[in-house]
Coordinates of C-alpha atoms and ligand atoms in Angstrom, one line a residue:
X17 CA 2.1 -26.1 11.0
X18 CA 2.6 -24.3 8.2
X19 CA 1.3 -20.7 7.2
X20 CA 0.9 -18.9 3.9
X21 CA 0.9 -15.3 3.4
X22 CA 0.3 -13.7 0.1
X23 CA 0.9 -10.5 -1.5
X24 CA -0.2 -9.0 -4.6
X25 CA 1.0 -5.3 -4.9
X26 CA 1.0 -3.7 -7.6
X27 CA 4.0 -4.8 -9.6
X28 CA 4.4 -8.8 -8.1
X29 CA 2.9 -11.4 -6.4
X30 CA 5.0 -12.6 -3.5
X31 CA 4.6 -15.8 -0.9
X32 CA 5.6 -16.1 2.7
X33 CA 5.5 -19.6 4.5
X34 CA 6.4 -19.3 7.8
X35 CA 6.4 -22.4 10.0
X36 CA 4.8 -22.2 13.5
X37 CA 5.3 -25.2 16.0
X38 CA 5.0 -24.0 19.5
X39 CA 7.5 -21.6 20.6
X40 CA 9.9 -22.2 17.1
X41 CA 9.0 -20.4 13.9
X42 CA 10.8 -19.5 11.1
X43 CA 10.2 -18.0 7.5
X44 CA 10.0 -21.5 5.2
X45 CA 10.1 -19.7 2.1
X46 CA 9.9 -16.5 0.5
X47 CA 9.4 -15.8 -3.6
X48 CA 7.8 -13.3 -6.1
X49 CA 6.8 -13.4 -9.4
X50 CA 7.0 -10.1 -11.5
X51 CA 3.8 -9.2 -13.7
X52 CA 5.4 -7.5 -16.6
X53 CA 8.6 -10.6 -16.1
X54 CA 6.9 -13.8 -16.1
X55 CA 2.9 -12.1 -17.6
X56 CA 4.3 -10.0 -20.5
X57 CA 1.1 -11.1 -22.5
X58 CA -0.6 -8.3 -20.3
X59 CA 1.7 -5.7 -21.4
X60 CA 2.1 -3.9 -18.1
X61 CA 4.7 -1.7 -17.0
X62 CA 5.4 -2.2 -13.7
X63 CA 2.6 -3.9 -13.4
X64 CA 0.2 -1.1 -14.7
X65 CA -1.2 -0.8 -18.3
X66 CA 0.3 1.5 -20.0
X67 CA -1.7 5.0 -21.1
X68 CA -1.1 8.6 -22.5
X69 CA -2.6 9.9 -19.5
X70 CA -0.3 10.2 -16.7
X71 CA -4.0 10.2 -14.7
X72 CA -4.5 6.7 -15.7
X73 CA -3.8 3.4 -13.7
X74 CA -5.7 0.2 -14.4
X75 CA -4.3 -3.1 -14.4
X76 CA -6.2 -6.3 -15.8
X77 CA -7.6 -8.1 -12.8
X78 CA -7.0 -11.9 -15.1
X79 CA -3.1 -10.8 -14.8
X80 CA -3.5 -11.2 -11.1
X81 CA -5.4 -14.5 -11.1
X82 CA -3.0 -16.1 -13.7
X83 CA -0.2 -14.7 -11.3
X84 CA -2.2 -16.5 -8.5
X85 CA -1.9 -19.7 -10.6
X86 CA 2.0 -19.7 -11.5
X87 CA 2.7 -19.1 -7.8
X88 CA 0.3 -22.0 -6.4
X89 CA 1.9 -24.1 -9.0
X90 CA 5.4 -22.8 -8.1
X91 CA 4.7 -23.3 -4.0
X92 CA 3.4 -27.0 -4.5
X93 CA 6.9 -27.7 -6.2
X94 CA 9.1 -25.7 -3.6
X95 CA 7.7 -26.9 -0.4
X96 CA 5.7 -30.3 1.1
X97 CA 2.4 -27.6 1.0
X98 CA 0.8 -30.5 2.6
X99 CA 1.1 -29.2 6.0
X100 CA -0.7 -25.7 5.4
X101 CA -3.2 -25.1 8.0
X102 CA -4.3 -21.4 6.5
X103 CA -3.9 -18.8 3.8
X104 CA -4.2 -15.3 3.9
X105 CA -3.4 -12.3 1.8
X106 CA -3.3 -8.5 1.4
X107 CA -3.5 -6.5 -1.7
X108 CA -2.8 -2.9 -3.4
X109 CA -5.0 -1.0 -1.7
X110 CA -8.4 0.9 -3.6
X111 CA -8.4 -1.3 -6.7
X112 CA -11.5 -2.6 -7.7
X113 CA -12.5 -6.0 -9.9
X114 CA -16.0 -6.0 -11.6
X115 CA -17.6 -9.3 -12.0
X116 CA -21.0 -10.5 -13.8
X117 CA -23.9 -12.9 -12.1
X118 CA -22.0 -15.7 -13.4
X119 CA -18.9 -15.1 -11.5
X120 CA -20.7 -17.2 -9.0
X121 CA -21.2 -20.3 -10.1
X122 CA -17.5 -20.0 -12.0
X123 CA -16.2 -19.3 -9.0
X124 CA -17.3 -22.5 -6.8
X125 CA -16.8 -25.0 -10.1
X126 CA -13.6 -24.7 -11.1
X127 CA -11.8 -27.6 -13.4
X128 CA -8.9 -27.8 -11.8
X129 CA -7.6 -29.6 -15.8
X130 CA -8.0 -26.2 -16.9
X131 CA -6.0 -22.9 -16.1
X132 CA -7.9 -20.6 -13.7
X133 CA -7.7 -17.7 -16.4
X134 CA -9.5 -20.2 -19.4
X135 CA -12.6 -20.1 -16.9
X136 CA -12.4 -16.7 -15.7
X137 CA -12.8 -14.8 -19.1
X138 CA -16.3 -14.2 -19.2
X139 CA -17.0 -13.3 -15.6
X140 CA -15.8 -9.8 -15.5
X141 CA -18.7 -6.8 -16.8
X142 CA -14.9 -4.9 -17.2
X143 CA -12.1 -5.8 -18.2
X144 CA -9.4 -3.7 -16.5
X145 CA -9.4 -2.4 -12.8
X146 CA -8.6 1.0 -11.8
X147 CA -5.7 0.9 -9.4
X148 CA -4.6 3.3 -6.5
X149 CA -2.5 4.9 -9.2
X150 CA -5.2 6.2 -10.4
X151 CA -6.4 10.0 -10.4
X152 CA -8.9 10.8 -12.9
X153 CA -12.0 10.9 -10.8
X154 CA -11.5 14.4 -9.3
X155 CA -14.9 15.4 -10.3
X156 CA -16.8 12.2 -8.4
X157 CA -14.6 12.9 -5.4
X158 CA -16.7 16.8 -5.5
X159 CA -19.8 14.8 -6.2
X160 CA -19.8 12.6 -3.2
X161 CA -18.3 15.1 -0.6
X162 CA -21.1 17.7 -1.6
X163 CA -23.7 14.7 -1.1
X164 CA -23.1 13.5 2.1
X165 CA -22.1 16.8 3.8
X166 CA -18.7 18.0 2.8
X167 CA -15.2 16.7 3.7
X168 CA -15.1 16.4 7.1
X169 CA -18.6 14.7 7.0
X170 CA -17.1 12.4 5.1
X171 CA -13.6 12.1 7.0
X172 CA -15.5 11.6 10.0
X173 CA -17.2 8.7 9.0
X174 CA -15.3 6.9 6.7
X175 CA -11.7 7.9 7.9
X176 CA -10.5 9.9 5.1
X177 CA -11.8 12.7 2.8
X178 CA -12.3 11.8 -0.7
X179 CA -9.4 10.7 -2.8
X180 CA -9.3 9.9 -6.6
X181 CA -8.0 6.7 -6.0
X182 CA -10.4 5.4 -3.1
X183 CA -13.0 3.0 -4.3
X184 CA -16.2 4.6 -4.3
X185 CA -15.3 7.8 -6.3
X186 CA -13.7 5.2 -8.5
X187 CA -17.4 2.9 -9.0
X188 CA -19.0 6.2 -9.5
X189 CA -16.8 7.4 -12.5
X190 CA -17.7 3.8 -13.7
X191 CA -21.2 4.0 -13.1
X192 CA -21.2 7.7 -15.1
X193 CA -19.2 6.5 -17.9
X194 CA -20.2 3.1 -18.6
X195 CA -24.5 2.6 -17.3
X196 CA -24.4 -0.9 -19.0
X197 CA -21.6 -2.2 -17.7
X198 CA -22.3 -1.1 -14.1
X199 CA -25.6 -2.5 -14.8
X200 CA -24.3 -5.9 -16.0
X201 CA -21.7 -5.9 -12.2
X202 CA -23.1 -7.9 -10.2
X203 CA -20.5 -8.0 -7.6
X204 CA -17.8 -5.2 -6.9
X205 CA -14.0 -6.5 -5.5
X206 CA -11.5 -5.4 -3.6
X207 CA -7.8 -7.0 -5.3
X208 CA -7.9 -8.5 -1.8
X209 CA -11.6 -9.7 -1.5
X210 CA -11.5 -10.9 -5.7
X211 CA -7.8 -13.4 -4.8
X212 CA -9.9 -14.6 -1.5
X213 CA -12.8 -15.6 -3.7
X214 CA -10.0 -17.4 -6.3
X215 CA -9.0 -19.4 -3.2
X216 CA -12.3 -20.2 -1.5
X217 CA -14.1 -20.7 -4.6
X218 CA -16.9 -18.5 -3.5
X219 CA -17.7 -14.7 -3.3
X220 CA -15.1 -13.7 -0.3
X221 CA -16.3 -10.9 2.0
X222 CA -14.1 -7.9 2.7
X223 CA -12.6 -6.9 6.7
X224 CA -12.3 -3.6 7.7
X225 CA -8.7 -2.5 6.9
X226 CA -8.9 -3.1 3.2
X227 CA -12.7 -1.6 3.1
X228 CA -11.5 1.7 4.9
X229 CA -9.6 2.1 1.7
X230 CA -13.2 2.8 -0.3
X231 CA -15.1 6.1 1.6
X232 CA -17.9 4.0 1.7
X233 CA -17.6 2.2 5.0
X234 CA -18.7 3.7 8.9
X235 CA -15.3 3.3 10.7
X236 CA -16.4 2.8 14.1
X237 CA -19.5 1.0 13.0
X238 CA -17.7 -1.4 10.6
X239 CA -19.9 -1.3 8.0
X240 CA -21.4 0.7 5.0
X241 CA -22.0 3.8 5.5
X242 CA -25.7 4.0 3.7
X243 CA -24.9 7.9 2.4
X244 CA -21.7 7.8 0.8
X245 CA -22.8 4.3 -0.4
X246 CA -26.1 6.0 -1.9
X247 CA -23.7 9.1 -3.1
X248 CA -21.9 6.8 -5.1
X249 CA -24.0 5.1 -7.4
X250 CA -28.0 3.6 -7.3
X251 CA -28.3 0.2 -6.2
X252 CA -24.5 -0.2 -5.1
X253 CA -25.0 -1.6 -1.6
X254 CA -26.1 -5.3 -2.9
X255 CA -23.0 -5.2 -5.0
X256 CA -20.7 -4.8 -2.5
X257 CA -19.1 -7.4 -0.3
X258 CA -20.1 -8.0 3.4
X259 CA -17.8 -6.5 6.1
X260 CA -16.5 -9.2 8.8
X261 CA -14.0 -9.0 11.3
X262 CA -10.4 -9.6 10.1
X263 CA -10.2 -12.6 11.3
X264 CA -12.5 -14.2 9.7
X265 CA -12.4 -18.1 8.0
X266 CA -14.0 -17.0 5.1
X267 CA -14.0 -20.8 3.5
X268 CA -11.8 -23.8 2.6
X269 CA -9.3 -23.7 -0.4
X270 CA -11.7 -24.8 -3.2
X271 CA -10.9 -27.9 -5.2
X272 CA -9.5 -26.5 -7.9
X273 CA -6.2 -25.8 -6.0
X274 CA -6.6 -29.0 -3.9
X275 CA -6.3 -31.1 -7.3
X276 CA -4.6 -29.3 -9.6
X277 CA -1.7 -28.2 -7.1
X278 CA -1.8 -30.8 -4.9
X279 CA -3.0 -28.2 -1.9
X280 CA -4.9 -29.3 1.6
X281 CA -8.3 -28.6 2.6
X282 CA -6.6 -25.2 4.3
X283 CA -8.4 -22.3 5.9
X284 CA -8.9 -19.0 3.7
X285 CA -9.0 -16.1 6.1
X286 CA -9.8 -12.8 5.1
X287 CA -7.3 -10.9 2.8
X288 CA -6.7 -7.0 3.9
X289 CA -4.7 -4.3 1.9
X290 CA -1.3 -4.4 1.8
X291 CA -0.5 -1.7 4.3
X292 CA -3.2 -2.7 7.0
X293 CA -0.9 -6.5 6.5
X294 CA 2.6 -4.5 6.8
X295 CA 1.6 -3.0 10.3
X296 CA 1.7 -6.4 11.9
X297 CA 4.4 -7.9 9.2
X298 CA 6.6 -4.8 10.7
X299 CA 5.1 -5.8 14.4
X300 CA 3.3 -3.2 15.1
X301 CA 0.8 -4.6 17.2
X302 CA 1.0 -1.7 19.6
X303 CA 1.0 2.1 19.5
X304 CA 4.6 4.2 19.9
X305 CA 6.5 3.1 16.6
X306 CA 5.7 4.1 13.0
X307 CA 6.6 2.4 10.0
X308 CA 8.0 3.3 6.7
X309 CA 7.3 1.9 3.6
X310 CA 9.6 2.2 0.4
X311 CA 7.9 0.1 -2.5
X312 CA 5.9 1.7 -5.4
X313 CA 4.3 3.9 -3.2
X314 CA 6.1 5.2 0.1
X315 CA 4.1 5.2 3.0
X316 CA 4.3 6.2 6.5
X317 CA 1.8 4.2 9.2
X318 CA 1.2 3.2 13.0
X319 CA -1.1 2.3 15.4
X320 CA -3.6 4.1 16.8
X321 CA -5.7 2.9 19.3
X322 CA -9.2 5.3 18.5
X323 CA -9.8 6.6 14.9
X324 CA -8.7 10.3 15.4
X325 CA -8.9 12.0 11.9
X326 CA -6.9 13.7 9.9
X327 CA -7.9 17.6 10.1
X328 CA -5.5 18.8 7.3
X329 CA -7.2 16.4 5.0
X330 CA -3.7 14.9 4.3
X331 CA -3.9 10.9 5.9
X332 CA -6.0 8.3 5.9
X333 CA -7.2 6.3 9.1
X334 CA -8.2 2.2 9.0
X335 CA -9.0 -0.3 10.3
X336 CA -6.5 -2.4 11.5
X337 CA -5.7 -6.6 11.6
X338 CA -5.5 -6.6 15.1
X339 CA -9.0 -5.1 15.5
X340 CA -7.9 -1.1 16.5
X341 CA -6.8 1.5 13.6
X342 CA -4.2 2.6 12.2
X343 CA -2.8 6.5 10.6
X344 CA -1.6 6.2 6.8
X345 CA 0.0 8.8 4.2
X346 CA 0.4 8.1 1.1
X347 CA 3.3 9.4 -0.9
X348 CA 2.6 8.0 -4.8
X349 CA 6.7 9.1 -5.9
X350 CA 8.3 6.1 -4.6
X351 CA 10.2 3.3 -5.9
X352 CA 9.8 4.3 -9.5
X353 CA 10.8 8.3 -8.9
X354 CA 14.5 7.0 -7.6
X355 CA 14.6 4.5 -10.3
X356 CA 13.8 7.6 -12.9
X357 CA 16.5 9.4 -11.4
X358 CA 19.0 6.3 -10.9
X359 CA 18.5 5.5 -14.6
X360 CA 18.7 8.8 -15.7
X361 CA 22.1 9.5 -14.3
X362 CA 23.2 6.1 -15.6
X363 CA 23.6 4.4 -12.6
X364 CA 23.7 1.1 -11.0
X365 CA 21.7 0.7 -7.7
X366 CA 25.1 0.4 -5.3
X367 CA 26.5 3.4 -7.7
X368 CA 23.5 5.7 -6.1
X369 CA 24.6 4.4 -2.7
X370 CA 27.7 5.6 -3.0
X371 CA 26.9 9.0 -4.2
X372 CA 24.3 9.6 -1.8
X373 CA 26.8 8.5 0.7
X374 CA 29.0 10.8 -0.4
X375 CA 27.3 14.3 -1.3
X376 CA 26.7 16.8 1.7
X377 CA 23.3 17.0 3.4
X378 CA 21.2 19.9 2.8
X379 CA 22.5 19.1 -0.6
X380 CA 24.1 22.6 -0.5
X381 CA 20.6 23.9 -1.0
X382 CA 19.3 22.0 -4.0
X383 CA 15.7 20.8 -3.3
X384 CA 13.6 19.1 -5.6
X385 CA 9.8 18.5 -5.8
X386 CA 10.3 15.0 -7.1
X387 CA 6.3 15.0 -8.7
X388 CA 7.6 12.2 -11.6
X389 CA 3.4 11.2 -11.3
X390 CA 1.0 13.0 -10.2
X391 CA 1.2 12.9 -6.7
X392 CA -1.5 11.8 -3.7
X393 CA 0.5 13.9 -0.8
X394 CA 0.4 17.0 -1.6
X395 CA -2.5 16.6 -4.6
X396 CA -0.7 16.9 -7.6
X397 CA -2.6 16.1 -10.6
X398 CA 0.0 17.3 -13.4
X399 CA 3.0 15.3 -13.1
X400 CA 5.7 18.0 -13.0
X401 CA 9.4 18.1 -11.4
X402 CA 10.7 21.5 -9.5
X403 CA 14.0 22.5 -8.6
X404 CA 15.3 25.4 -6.3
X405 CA 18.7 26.6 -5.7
X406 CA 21.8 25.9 -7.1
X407 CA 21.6 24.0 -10.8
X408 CA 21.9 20.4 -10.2
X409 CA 25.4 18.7 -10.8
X410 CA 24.2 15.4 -11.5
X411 CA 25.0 13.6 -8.5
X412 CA 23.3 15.9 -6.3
X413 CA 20.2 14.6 -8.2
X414 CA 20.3 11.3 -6.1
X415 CA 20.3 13.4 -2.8
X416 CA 17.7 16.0 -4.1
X417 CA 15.4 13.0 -4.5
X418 CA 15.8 11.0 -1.1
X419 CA 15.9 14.4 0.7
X420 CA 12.3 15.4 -1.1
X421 CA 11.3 12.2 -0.1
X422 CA 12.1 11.8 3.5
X423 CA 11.4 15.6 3.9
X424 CA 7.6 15.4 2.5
X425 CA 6.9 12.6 4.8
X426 CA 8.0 13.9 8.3
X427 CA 6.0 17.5 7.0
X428 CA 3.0 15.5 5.9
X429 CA 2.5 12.8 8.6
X430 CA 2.6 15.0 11.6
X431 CA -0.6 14.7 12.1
X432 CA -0.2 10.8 13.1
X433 CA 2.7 11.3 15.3
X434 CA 3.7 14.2 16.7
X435 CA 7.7 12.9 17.8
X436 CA 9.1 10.0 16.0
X437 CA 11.7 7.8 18.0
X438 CA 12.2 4.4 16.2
X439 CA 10.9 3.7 12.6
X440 CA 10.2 0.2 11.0
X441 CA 11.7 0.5 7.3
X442 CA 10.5 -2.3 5.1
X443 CA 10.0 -2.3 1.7
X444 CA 12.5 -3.1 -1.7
X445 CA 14.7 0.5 -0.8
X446 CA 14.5 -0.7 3.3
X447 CA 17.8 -2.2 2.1
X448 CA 19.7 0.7 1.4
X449 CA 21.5 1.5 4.2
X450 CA 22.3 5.3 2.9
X451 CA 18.6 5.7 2.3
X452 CA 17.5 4.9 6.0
X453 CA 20.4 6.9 7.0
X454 CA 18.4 10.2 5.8
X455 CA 15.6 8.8 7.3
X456 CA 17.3 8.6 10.4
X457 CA 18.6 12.1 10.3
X458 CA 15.3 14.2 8.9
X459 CA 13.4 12.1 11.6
X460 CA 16.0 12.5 14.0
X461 CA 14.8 8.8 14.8
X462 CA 16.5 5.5 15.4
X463 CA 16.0 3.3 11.6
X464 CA 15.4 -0.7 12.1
X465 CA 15.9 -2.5 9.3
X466 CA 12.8 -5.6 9.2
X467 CA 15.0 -9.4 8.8
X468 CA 11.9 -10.1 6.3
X469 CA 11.5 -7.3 3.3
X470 CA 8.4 -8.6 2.4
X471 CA 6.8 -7.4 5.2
X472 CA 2.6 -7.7 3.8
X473 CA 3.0 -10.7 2.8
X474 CA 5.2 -11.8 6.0
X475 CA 2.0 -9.7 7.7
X476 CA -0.2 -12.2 6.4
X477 CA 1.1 -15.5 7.0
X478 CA 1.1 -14.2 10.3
X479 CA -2.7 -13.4 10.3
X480 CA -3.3 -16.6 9.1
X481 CA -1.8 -18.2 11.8
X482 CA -3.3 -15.9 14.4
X483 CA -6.8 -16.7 12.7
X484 CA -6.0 -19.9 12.8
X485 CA -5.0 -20.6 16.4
X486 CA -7.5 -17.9 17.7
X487 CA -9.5 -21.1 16.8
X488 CA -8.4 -22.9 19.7
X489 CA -7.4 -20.8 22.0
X490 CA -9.6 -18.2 23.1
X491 CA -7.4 -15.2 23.1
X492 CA -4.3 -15.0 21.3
X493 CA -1.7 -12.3 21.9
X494 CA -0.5 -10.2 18.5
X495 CA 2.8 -10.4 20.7
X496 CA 3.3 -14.0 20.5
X497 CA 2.1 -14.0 17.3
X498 CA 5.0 -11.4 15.9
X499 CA 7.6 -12.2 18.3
X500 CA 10.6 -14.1 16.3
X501 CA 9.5 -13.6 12.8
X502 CA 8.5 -9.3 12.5
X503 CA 11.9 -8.7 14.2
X504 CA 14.3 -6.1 13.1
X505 CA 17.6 -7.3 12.1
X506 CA 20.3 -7.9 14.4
X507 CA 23.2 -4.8 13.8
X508 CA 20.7 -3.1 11.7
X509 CA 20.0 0.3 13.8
X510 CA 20.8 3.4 11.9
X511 CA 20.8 6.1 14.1
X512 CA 20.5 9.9 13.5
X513 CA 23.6 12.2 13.4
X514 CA 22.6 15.4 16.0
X515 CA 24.2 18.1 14.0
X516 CA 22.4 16.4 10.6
X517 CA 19.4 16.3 12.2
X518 CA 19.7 20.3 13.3
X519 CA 20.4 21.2 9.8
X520 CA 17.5 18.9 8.5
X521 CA 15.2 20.8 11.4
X522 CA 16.4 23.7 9.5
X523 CA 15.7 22.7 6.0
X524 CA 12.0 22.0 6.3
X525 CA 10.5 25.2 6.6
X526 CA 12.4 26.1 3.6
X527 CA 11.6 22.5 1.9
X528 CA 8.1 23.5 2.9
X529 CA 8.0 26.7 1.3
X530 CA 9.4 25.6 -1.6
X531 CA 6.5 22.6 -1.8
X532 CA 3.8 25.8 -1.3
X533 CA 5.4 27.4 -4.0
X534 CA 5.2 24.7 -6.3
X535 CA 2.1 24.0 -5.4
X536 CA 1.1 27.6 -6.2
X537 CA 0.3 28.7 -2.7
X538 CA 3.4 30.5 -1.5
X539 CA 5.7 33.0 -2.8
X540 CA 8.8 32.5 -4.3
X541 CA 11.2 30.9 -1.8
X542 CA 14.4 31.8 -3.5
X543 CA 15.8 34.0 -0.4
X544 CA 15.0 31.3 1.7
X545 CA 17.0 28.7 -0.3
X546 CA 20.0 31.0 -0.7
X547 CA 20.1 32.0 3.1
X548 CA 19.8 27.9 3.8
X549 CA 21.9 26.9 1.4
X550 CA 24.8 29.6 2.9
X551 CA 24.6 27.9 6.1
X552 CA 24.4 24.4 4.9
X553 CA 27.8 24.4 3.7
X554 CA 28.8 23.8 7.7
X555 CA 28.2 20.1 7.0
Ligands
LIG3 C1 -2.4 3.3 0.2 C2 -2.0 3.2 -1.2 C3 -0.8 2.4 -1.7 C4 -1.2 1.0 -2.2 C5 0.0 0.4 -2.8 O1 -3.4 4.1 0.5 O2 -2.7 3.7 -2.1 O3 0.1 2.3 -0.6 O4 -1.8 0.3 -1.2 O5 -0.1 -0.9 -3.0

């Protein structure tokens, strides 16, 4: 049997098949297709539309479903899709599609002679999606807090504390700015929950991993939360999705794909958000391991078997796929702050190995707030970059960076584990090996390198095909259902150098107080820096 697993992040779409035939299974297939590469009629950058305001991200939700399209299209040529028993998916997290009443009947009559995006035009009551780059709805974030009871009021409930980009302070800033168009929305998507619909040809609901992502929804409960959903905006609970478990059947491939690609009558099971699909396409099943995340956004996450929230305000909890929850942070410098700094010192991407491989940790006591975008951990809402100690010599850039990095994500995800001993490391930089070895050595933790990179999409094949045989059997074990595909890769453990690690132990107050001056909440840390960057040298 075949299984498809789909991703749509926030710069590509990418496919898993894996193959699943007793105890054999094996990744089929694996292929992506870049937004602004093989879409540039959107004009996105990186997938994101392009604005003066570094507060703005929206992306046009038709760029996604043409991308859905090209890839069906590209599948049915690559592989004998014949043989698919089930599709799933996951999706940037937060972002929301906005559909009119006629959405409906679109949806479930599809010509499959004609493009999907031909049919699609007129559905939407807007026209671009606000993404979980995003941070211009500060002021709806106050607004719903104070209404239901303050932060932890809403922490408590929903599993975070409100953030600009989470859904519902994100409907209420439309709701505020555009009456008619809310008006005109019949039906409020997830990215997730809108691609599902694509596929089953009907209004998909939403599970809870990718809902936890919106302050709107009980945690424990699993389902709206009736005064943040009133706190958002009047008559939003019939535009919102049902909840279901997330394994859920949530209909057949529609026609349209069937006879325009050539598809099977397949299962559509319920499409989460891309980090609530990583934790099982890293196999994490379980609680003890954490994983790390280096795509657009980093992000650290694990297990967690009860929904204990985040007192500094700083993480997130969801739902999980398996049924439990799971810890997040968010850091929003990822991927593109080391490619500003790789393409600002002119380099190529083995180039920024090699100098990161070769300059000193502790960076002789250069640290840098890498704050490229405004960032989600700490809140920053001005994008602005700050460096302490010595001046910067260039190549001590690339170790500023990957230091900030690593350093801001043990300090900010204590709360989710207090010792760290082996990390999961997916994502597009998981494959720098000097990268992970900083990793290794801030964390003082063993690094494993994931054989598949594409780990949310590898996560939802492999929902698919636990949905899938959960039909006939009655229990099926996330064990089985991770074992031989979310395995690290052989000879890929980095571990962590002792005396590194000691000086990194070192460096994080002082990386700390740094961050709290930056931030405008600490004094100025120079003495620190100089007495740190004095003993650093020992390295
Ligand atoms: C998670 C988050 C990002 C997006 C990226 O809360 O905002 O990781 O899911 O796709």
């Amino acid at each position: 049997m075949l299984y498809l697993g789909l991703d749509s992040s926030t710069q590509s779409l990418t496919a898993v098949v894996v193959e699943i035939d007793g105890n054999e299974r094996r990744v089929v297939l694996e292929t992506s297709v870049n937004f602004d590469e093989a879409l540039p009629h959107y004009g996105t950058r990186n997938g994101v539309l392009p604005d003066s305001d570094p507060a703005v991200g929206i992306a046009p939700p038709m760029m996604w479903a043409e991308a859905l399209d090209v890839m069906m299209g590209r599948l049915a040529k690559a592989i004998d899709v014949g043989t698919i028993a089930a599709i799933s998916g996951s999706a940037q997290q937060h972002g929301s599609v906005y559909l009119n009443a006629t959405a409906t009947q679109v949806f479930s009559a599809l010509d499959p002679a004609q493009p999907l995006v031909d049919q699609l035009r007129g559905t939407f009551s807007r026209a671009t999606s606000p993404i979980w780059m995003d941070s211009t709805t500060t002021e709806e974030c106050r607004e719903i807090t104070a209404a239901v009871g303050g932060e932890h009021q809403l922490a408590r409930h929903t599993g975070s504390r409100a953030f600009e980009r989470f859904t519902g302070s994100q409907i209420r800033r439309f709701f505020k700015h555009d009456r008619i168009g809310y008006e005109a929305t019949d039906r409020i998507h997830l990215v997730s929950s809108f691609a599902a619909s694509l596929l089953a040809g009907r209004h998909a609901p939403l599970e809870p991993g990718d809902a936890s992502g919106m302050n709107l929804m009980d945690l424990a409960a699993r389902e709206w939360w009736r005064p943040a959903v009133d706190a958002t905006a009047p008559g939003l609970m019939s535009k919102l999705p049902a909840i279901v478990e997330p394994w859920t059947c949530v209909g057949t491939l529609s026609p349209y794909w069937q006879m325009r690609h050539g598809f099977p009558a397949a299962q559509v099971i319920a499409w989460t958000g891309d980090n609530p699909s990583s934790l099982i396409g890293v196999g994490l099943a379980r609680e003890g391991r954490v994983a790390i995340s280096l795509g657009t956004s980093d992000t650290m996450f694990g297990p967690m078997t009860e929904p204990h929230v985040d007192d500094s305000g700083t993480g997130h909890v969801f739902g999980a796929p398996t049924g439990a929850y799971m810890g997040l942070t968010c850091f929003q410098n990822g991927s593109l702050a080391r490619e500003q700094i790789r393409a600002a010192q002119g380099m190529t991407w083995s180039g920024f190995s090699h100098v990161l491989a070769s300059t000193p940790p502790g960076n002789n006591g250069r640290i840098m707030l890498p704050w490229f975008a405004p960032e989600i951990t700490p809140p920053v809402s001005v994008p602005s970059v700050h460096r302490y100690g010595p001046a910067s010599d260039g190549a001590s850039e690339v170790r500023a960076v990957i230091e900030a990095q690593q350093m801001s994500m043990a300090l900010h995800s204590r709360w989710m584990a207090r010792t760290v001993d082996v990390i999961h490391a997916t994502g597009g930089a998981a494959v720098n090996r000097e990268i992970l070895q900083v990793m290794a050595d801030v964390f003082g933790a063993h690094v494993l390198q994931l054989r598949v990179g594409n780990s949310a999409a590898l996560g939802a094949a492999m929902r698919a095909a636990h949905a899938h045989l959960r039909e006939h059997h009655r229990s099926v074990d996330w064990d089985d259902v991770v074992a031989g595909l979310a395995e690290p890769l052989a000879g890929s453990r980095v571990d962590p150098n002792p005396d590194r690690h000691a000086l990194y132990r070192e460096m994080m107050p002082v990386y700390a107080a740094c961050e709290a001056h930056a931030l405008g909440r600490g004094p100025d840390p120079r003495e620190l820096v100089d007495r740190f960057a004095r003993c650093s040298v020992r390295l």
